[in-house]
Coordinates of C-alpha atoms and ligand atoms in Angstrom, one line a residue:
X1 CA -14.7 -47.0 0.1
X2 CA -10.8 -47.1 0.3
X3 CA -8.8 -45.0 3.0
X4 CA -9.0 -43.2 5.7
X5 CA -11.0 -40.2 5.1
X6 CA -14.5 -40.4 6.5
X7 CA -17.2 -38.4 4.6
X8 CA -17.8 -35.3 6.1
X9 CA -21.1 -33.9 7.5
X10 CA -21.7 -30.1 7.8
X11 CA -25.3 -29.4 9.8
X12 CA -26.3 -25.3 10.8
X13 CA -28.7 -23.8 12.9
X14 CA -29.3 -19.9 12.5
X15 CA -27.3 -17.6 13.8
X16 CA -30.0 -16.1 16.4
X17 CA -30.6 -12.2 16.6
X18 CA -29.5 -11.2 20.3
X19 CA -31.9 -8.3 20.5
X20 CA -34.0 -10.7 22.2
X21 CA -33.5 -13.7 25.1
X22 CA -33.0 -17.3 24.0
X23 CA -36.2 -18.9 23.8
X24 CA -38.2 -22.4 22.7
X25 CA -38.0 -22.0 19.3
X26 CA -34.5 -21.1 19.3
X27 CA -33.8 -24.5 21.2
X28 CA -35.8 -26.4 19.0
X29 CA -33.7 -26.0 15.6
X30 CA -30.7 -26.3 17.7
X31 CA -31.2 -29.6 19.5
X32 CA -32.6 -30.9 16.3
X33 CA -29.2 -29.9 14.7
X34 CA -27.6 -31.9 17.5
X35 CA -29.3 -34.8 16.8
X36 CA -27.8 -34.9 13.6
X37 CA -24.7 -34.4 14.5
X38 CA -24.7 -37.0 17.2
X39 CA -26.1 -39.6 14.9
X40 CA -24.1 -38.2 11.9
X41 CA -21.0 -38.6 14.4
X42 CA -22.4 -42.5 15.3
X43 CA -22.1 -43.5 12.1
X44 CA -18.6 -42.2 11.9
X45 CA -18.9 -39.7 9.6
X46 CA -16.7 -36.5 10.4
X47 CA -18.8 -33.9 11.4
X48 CA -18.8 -30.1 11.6
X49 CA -22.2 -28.4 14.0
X50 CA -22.2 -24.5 13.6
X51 CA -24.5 -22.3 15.5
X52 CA -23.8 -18.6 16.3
X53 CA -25.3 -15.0 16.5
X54 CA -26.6 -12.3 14.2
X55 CA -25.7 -9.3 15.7
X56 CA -25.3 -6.0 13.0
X57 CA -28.2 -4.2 11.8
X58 CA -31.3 -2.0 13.2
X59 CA -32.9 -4.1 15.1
X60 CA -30.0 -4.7 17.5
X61 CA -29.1 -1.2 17.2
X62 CA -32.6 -0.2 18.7
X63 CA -32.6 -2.7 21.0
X64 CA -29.1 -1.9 22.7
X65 CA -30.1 2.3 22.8
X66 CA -33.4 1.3 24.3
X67 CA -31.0 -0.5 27.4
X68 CA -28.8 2.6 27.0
X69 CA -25.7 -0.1 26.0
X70 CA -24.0 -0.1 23.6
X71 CA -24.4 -2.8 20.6
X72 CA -21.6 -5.0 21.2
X73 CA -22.2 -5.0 25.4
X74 CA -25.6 -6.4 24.1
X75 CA -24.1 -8.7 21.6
X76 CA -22.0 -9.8 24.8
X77 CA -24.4 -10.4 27.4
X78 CA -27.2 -12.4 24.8
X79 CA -24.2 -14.7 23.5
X80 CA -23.6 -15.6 27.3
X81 CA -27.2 -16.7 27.4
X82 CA -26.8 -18.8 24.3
X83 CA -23.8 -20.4 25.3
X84 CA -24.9 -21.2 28.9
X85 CA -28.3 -22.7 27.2
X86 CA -26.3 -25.1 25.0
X87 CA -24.4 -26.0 27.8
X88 CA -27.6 -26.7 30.0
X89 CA -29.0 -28.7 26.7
X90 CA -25.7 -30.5 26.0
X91 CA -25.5 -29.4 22.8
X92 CA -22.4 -30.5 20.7
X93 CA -21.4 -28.1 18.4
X94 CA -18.1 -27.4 17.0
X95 CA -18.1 -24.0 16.7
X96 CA -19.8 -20.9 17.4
X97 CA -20.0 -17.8 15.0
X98 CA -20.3 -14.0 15.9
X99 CA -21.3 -12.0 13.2
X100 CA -19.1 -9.1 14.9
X101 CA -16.0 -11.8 15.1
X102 CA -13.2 -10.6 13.3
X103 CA -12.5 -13.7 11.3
X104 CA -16.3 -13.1 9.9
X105 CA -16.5 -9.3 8.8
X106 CA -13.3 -9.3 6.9
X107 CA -14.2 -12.5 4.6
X108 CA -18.2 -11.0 4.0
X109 CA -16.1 -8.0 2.8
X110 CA -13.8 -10.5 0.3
X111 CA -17.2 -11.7 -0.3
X112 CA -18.4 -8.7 -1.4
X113 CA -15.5 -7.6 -3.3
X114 CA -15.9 -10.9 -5.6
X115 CA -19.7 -10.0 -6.1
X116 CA -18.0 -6.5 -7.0
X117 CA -15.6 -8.1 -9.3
X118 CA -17.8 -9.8 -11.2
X119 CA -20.6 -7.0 -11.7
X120 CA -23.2 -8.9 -9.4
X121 CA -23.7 -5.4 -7.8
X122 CA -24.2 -1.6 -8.8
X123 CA -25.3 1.4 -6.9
X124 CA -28.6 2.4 -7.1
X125 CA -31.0 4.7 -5.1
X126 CA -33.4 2.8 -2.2
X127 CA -36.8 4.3 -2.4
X128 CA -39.4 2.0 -0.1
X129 CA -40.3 -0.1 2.9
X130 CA -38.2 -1.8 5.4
X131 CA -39.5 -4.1 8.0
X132 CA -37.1 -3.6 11.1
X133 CA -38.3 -6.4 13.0
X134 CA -37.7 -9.3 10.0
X135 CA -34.8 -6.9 8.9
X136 CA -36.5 -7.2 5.3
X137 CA -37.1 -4.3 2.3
X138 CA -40.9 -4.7 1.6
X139 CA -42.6 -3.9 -2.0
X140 CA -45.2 -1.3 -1.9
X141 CA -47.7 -4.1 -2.8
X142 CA -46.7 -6.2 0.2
X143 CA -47.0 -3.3 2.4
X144 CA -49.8 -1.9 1.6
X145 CA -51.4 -5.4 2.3
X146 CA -50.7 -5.5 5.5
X147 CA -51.1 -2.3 6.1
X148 CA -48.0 -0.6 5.9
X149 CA -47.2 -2.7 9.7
X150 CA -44.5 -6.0 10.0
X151 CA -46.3 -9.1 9.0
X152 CA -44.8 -10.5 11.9
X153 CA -43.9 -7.9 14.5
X154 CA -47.2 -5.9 13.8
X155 CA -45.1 -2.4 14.6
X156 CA -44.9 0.3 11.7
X157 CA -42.9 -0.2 8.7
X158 CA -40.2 2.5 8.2
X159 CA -39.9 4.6 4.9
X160 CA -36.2 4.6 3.8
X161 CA -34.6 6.8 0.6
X162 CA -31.3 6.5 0.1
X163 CA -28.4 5.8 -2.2
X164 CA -28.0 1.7 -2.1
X165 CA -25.7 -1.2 -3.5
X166 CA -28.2 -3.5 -5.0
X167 CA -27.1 -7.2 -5.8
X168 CA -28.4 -8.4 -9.4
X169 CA -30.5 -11.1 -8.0
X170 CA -33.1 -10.8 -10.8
X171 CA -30.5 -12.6 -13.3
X172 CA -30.5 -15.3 -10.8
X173 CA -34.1 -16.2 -10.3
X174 CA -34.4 -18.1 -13.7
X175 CA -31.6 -20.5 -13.1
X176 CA -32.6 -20.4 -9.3
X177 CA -36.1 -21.8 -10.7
X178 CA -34.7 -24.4 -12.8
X179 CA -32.5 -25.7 -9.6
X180 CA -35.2 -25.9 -7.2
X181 CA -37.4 -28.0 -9.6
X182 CA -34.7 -30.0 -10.5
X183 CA -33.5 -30.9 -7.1
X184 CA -36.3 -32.5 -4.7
X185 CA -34.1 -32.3 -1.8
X186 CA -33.3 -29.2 -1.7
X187 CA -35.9 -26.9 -0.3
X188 CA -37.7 -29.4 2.3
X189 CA -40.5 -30.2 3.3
X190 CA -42.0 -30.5 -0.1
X191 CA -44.9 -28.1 0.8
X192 CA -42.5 -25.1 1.7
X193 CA -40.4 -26.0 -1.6
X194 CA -43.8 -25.3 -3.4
X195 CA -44.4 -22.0 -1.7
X196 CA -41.0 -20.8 -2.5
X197 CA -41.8 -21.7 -6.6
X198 CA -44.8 -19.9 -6.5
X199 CA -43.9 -16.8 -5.2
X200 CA -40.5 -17.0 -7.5
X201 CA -42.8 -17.5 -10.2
X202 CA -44.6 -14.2 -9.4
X203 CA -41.0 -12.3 -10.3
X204 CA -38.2 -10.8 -7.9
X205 CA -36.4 -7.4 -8.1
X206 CA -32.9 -6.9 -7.2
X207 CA -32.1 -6.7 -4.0
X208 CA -31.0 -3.9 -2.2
X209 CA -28.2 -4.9 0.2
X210 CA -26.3 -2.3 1.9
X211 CA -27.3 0.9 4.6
X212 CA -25.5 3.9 5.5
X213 CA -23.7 3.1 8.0
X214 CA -24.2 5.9 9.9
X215 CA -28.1 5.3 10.3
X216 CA -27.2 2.1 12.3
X217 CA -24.7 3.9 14.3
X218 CA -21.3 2.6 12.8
X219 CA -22.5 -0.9 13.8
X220 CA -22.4 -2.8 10.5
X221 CA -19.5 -4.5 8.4
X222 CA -18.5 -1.6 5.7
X223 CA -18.7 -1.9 1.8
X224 CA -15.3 -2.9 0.9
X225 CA -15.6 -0.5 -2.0
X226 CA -17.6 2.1 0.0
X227 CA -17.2 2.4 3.5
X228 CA -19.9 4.7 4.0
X229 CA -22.1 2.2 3.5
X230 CA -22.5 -1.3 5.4
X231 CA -23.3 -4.6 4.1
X232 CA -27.1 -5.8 4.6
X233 CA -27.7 -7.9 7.7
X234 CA -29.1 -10.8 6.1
X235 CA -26.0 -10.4 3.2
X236 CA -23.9 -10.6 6.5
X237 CA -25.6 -13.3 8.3
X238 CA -26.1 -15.9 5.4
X239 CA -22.6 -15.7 4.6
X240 CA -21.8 -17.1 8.1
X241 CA -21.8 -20.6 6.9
X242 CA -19.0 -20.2 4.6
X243 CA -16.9 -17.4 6.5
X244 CA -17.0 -20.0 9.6
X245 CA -15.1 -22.5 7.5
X246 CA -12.6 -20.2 7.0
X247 CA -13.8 -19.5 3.5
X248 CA -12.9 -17.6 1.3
X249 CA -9.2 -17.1 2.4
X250 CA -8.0 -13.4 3.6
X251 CA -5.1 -14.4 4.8
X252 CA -5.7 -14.9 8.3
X253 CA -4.9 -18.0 10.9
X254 CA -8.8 -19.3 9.9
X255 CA -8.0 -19.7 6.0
X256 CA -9.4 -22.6 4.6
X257 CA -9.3 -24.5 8.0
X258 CA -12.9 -26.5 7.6
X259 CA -13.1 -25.5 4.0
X260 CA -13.9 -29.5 3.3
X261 CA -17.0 -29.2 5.1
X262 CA -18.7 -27.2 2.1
X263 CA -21.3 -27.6 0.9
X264 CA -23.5 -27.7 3.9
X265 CA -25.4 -30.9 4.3
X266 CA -28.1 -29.3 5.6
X267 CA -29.4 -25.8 7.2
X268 CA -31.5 -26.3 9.6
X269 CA -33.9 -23.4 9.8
X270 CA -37.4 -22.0 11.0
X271 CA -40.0 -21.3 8.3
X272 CA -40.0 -17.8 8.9
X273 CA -36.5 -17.4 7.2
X274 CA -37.3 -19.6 4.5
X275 CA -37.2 -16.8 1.6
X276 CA -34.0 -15.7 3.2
X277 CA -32.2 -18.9 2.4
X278 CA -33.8 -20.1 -0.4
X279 CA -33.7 -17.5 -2.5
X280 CA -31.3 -14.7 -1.5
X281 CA -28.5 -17.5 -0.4
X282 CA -28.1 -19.5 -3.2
X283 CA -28.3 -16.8 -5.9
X284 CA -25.6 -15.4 -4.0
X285 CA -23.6 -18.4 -4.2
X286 CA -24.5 -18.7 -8.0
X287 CA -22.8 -15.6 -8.3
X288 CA -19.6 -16.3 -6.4
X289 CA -19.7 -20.0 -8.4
X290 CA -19.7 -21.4 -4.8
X291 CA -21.7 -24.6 -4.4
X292 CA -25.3 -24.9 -3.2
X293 CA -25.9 -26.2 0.4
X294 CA -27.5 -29.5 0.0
X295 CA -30.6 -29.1 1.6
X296 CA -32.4 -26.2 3.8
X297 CA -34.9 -27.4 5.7
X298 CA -37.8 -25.6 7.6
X299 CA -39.6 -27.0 10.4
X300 CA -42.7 -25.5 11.5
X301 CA -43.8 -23.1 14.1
X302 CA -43.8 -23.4 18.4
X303 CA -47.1 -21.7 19.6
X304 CA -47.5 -22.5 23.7
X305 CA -50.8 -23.9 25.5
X306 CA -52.3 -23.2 22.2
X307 CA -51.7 -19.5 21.8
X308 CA -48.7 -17.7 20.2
X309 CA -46.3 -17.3 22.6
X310 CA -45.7 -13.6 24.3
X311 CA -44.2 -12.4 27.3
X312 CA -47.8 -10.6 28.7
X313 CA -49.8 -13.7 28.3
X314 CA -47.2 -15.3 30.1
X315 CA -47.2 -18.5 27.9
X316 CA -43.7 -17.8 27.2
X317 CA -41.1 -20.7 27.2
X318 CA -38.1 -18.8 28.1
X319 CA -35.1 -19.8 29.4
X320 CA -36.1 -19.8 33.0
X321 CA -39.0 -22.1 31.7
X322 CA -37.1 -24.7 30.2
X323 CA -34.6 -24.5 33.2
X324 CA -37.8 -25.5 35.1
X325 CA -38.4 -28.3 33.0
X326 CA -35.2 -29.7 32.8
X327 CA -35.0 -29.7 36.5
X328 CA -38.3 -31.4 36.9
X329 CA -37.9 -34.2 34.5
X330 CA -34.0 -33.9 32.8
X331 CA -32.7 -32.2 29.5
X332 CA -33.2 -35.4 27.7
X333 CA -36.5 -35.3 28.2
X334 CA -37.2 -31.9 27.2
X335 CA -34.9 -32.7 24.1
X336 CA -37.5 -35.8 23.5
X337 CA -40.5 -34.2 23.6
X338 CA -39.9 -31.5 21.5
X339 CA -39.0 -33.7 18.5
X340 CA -41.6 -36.4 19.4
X341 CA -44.4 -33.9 19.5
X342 CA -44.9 -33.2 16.1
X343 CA -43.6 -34.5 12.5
X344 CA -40.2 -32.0 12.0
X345 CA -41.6 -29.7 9.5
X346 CA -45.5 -29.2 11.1
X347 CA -46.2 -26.5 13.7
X348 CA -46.6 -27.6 17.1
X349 CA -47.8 -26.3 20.2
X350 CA -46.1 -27.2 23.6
X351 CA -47.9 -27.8 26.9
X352 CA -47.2 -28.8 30.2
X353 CA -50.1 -31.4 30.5
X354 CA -48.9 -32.8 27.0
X355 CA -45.4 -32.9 28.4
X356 CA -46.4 -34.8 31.4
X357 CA -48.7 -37.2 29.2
X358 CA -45.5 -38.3 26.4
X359 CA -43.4 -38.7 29.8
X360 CA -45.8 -40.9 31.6
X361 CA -46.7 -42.6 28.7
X362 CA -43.5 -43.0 25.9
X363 CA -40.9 -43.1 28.7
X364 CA -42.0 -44.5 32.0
X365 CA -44.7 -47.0 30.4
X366 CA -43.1 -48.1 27.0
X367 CA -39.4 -47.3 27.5
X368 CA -38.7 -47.5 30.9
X369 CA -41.1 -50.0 32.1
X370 CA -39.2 -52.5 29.6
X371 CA -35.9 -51.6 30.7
X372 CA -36.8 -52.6 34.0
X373 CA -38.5 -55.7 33.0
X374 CA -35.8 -57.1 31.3
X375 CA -33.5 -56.1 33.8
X376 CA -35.4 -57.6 37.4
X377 CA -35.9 -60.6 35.0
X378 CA -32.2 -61.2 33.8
X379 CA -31.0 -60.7 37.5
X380 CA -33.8 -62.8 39.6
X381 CA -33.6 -65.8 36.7
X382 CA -29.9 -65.7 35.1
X383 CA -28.0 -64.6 37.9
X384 CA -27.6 -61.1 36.6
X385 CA -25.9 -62.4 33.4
X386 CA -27.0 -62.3 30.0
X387 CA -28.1 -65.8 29.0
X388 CA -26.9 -67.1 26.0
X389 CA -29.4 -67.7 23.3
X390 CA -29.8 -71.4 22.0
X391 CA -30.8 -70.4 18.2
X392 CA -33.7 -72.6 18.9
X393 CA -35.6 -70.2 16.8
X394 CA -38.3 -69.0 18.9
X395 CA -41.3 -67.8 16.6
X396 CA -42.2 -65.0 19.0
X397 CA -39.0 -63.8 19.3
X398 CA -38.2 -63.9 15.6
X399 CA -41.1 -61.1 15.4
X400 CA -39.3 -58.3 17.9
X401 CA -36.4 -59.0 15.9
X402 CA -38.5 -58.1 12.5
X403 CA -39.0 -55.0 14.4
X404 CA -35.7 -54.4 15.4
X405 CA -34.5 -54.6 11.7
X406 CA -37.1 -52.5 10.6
X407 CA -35.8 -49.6 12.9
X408 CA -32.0 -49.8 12.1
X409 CA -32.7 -50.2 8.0
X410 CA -35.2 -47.1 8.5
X411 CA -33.0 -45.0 10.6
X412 CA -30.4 -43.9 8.3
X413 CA -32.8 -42.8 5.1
X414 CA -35.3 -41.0 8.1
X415 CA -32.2 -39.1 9.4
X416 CA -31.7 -37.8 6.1
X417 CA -34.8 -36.9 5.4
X418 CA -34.8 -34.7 9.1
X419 CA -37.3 -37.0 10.0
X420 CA -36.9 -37.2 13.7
X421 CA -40.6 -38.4 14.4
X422 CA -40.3 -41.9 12.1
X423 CA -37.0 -42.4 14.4
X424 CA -38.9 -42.2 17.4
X425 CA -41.6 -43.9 16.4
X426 CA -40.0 -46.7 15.1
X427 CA -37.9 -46.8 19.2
X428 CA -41.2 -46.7 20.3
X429 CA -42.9 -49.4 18.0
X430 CA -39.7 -52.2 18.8
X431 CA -40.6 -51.2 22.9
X432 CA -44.4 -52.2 22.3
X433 CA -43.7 -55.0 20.3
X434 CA -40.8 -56.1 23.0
X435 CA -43.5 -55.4 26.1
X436 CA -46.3 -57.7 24.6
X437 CA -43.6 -60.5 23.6
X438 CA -43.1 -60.5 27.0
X439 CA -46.6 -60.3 28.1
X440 CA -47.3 -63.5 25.5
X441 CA -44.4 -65.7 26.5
X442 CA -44.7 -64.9 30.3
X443 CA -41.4 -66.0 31.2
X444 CA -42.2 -65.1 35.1
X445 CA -44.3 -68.5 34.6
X446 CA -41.5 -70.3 32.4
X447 CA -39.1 -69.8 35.4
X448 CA -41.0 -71.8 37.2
X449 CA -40.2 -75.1 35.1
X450 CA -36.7 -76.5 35.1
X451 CA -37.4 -77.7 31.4
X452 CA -38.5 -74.5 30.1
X453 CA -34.4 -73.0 30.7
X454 CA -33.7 -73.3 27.6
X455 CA -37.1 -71.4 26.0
X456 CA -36.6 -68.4 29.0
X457 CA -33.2 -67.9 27.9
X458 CA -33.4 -67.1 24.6
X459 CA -37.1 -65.5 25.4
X460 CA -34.7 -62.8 28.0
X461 CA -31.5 -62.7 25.2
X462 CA -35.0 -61.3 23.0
X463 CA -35.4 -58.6 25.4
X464 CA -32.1 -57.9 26.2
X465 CA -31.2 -57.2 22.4
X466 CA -34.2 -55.0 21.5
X467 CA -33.7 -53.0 24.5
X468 CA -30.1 -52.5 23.7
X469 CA -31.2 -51.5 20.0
X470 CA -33.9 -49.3 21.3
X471 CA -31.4 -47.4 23.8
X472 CA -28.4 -47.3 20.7
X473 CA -31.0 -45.0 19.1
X474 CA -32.2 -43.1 21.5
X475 CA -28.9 -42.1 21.9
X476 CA -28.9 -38.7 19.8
X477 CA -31.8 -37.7 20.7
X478 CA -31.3 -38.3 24.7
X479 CA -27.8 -39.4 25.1
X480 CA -27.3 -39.2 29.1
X481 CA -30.2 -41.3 29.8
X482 CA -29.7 -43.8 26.9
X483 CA -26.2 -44.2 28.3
X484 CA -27.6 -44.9 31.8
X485 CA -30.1 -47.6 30.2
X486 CA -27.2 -49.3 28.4
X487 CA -25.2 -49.4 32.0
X488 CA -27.7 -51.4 33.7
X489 CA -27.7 -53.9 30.7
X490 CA -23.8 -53.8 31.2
X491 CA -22.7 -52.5 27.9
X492 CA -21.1 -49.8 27.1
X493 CA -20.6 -48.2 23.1
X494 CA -17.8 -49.3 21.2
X495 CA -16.4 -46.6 18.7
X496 CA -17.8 -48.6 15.8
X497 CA -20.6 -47.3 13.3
X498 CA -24.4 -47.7 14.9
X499 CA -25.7 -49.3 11.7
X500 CA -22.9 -52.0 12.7
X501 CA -23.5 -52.3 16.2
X502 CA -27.5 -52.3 15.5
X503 CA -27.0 -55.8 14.5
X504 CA -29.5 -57.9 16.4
X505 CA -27.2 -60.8 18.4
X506 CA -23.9 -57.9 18.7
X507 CA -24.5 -58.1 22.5
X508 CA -22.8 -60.6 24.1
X509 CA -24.4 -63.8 26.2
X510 CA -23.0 -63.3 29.9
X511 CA -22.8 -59.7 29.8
X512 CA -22.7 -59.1 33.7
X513 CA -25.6 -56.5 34.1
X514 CA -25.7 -53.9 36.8
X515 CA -28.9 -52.9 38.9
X516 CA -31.6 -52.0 37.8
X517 CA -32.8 -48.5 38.5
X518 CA -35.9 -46.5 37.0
X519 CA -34.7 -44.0 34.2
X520 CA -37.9 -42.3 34.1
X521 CA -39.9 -42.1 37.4
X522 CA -43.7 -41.4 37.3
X523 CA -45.1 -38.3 37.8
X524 CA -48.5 -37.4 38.9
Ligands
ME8_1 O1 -34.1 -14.9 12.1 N1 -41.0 -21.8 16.7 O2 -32.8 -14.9 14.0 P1 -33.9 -15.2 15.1 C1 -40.0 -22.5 16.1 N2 -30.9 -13.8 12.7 N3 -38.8 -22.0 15.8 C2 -38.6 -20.7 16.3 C3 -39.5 -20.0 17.0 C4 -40.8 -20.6 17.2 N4 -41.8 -20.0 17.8 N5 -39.0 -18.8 17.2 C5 -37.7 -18.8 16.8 C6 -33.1 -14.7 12.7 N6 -37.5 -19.9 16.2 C7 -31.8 -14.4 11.9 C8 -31.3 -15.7 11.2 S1 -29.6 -17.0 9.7 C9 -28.4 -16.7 8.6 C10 -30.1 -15.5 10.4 C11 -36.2 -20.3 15.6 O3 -33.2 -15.0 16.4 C12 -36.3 -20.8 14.2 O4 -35.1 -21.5 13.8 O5 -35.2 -14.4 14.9 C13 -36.2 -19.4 13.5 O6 -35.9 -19.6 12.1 C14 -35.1 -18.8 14.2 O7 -35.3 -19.2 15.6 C15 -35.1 -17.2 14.1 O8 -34.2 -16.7 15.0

């Protein structure tokens, strides 16, 4: 491809309700969106990382009058927490939205006033269920199964009757159908795409989607046409990841400033708010004529030491907790285990004893032990400088170089596909493969014979390559500590595009390596 412009890359997390304290889960989508964006960023592409806050509707309402604050000191104090995570996390992103942020409420409203325009919405009378803890309307049938109680938060569902904007989304659902089917990679994984066709199949109603604004205390964004009433929370929230690209234009400072970045590559999202954007999102956008995000993907389900998490068991992994964590092993490995655990996608459960087992095991005996291998060997039999290799072609070595190849050609299609665990795998299958090469050739013995330079050389240039390869990609997912592992080998990332610099043979003979030093101590 001609010219300068590099393709763009637009990755989103949720923007998290702050009724409630940053938690696990909420860390989990948003380091995996930093992942992305890291590697996404390695391969040069430009790249735009969104996260924010949902703060309108009843659930924040109720949860602000409980503390006897108001709704925005709420809104103020949570989005401290969130910010001061990220920062403790090293998360990346580029910008952060507020659903209360002016630039936000006035473009839902120009939102709104095109779904107005073109008679996506009429007035109607809201007779039925709402679920304040999902912040979702609930069908009498779906009610009455689970007993008239939130599927999730288990507390009563509330009876609402009042006059409502509904949005036509029954129109939608055929064409909806027909673009899911047509499009594998749009609602991932594969199983939830399936879930989402059968229950489309079943039929949808229109969707209600405003309150009186009154019943939530004022604290809403008003119907442009009728300010009486306020736009529906999840209405609101979706359109975050257009409004925060300064989409559609208002005529403010924002207009049109990351407008480039749409579509979205990819939302990242839990499973629980997979109806949300799969169904209520994109009809929207087939009504504005917007494009469809590329891909929305769910990932599964954090329960901790095997139960679902809650603050009376005292299972829960709350901020504090992962503060306690990081300080006992280090953000990048807390950022490692979560997306080694389990296949992104599958539910996984987090425990300490499993935490201390991938640490011990992954990253002091497979990672780091190798580092330090090749490092103590380089120094004590090359003088501390990489040797040069003599293309003698040296069978063993030919094999961890097989492996090494296999990692950077898989790397690329597995980040696509949000498929952290192949990544890590594959880092984890090239540090095996290097630690037995070593173990085979035994170049501890090999220095021992004058004749054998030659053979030890390109035996530790082996080593030296597939840990550098090994450590390039580990990089997103654990950048300080990859960065400390490429010190001691002496080499430092040049702004070129990691497919490039994934080459095997890119790092140079007589790199001058620093001391070796263990980048993941054991624990007992
Ligand atoms: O739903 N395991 O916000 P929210 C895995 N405001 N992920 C979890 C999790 C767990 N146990 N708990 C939470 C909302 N998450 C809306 C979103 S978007 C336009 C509006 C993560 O604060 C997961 O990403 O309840 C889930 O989807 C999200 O937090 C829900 O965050």
């Amino acid at each position: 491809m001609g010219g300068s412009m590099a393709r763009t890359y637009y990755v989103t997390t949720p923007i998290y309700y702050v009724n409630d304290v940053p938690h696990i889960g909420h860390s989990y989508t948003t380091i995996a969106a930093d992942v992305l964006a890291r590697y996404w960023r390695s391969e040069g592409r430009e790249v735009h990382f969104l996260t924010g806050t949902d703060e309108h509707g009843a659930k924040i309402v109720k949860a602000a009058a409980e503390r006897g604050v108001s709704p925005r000191e709420l809104a103020d104090e949570v989005v401290g927490q969130f910010i001061e995570l990220w920062r403790e996390l090293n998360i990346s992103y580029d910008d952060f939205i507020r659903t209360s942020d002016v630039r936000h409420e006035r473009r839902v409203q120009e939102l709104v006033r095109r779904l107005l325009a073109r008679d996506q919405i009429y007035l109607g009378q809201y007779e039925g269920w709402y679920d304040e803890g999902q912040e979702e309307f609930v069908t009498e049938s779906v009610a009455r199964e689970t007993d008239y109680r939130g599927a999730i938060s288990g507390k009563p569902l509330v009876r609402y009757s009042e006059p409502s904007y509904f949005f036509r989304l029954g129109r939608w659902i055929p064409a909806l159908i027909d673009y899911i089917q047509s499009h594998e990679d749009f609602v991932r994984p594969i199983a939830r795409r399936n879930e989402v066709l059968s229950k489309l199949a079943a039929g949808v109603e229109d969707l209600s989607i405003s309150r009186l604004l009154e019943k939530l205390g004022g604290w809403g964004v008003p119907m442009p046409n009728d300010p009486a009433h306020s736009v529906y929370v999840w209405i609101d929230a979706l359109s975050n990841y257009v409004t925060a690209l300064g989409d559609p234009p208002i005529g403010d400072e924002h207009d049109g400033e990351r407008a480039r970045f749409w579509p979205a590559d990819v939302h990242l999202i839990g499973k629980d708010i997979l109806w949300f954007h799969a169904v209520y999102w994109p009809a929207m956008l087939m009504a504005l004529e917007l494009p469809l995000p590329r891909c929305i993907f769910a990932h599964g389900w954090w329960t901790s030491e095997g139960k679902k998490m809650s603050k009376s068991l005292g299972n829960f992994i709350s901020r504090q907790t992962i503060r306690d964590i990081t300080r006992e092993y280090s953000r990048d490995v807390y950022r490692y285990f979560l997306l080694r655990q389990v296949p992104f996608g599958s539910d996984g459960d987090f425990s300490h004893e499993m935490l201390r087992r991938r640490y011990n095991g992954d990253l002091a005996n497979d990672i780091g032990n190798l580092l330090s291998r090749t490092v103590n060997m380089i120094h004590r039999y090359c003088d501390g400088a990489v040797p040069a290799p003599t293309g003698a072609g040296l069978t063993e070595a030919a094999e961890v170089r097989t492996v090494a190849e296999a990692l950077v050609t898989a790397v690329p299609s597995a980040m696509a596909a949000c498929q952290f665990h192949t990544v890590l795998e594959g880092i984890l299958n090239l540090a095996g493969a290097t630690n037995r090469f070593i173990d085979t050739t035994e170049p501890f013995k090999l220095a021992k014979t004058p004749a054998a330079k030659d053979r030890l050389g390109d035996i530790l240039y082996a080593c030296a390559e597939a840990v550098r390869i090994m450590l390039l990609y580990l990089r997103p997912f654990m950048p300080e500590t990859a960065d400390r592992g490429l010190g001691q080998l002496g080499w430092s990332v040049p702004p070129q595009p990691t497919s490039d610099l994934g080459r095997w043979g890119v790092l140079p003979a007589g790199t001058r390596l620093q001391a070796a030093e263990a980048l993941f101590p054991r624990k007992t």
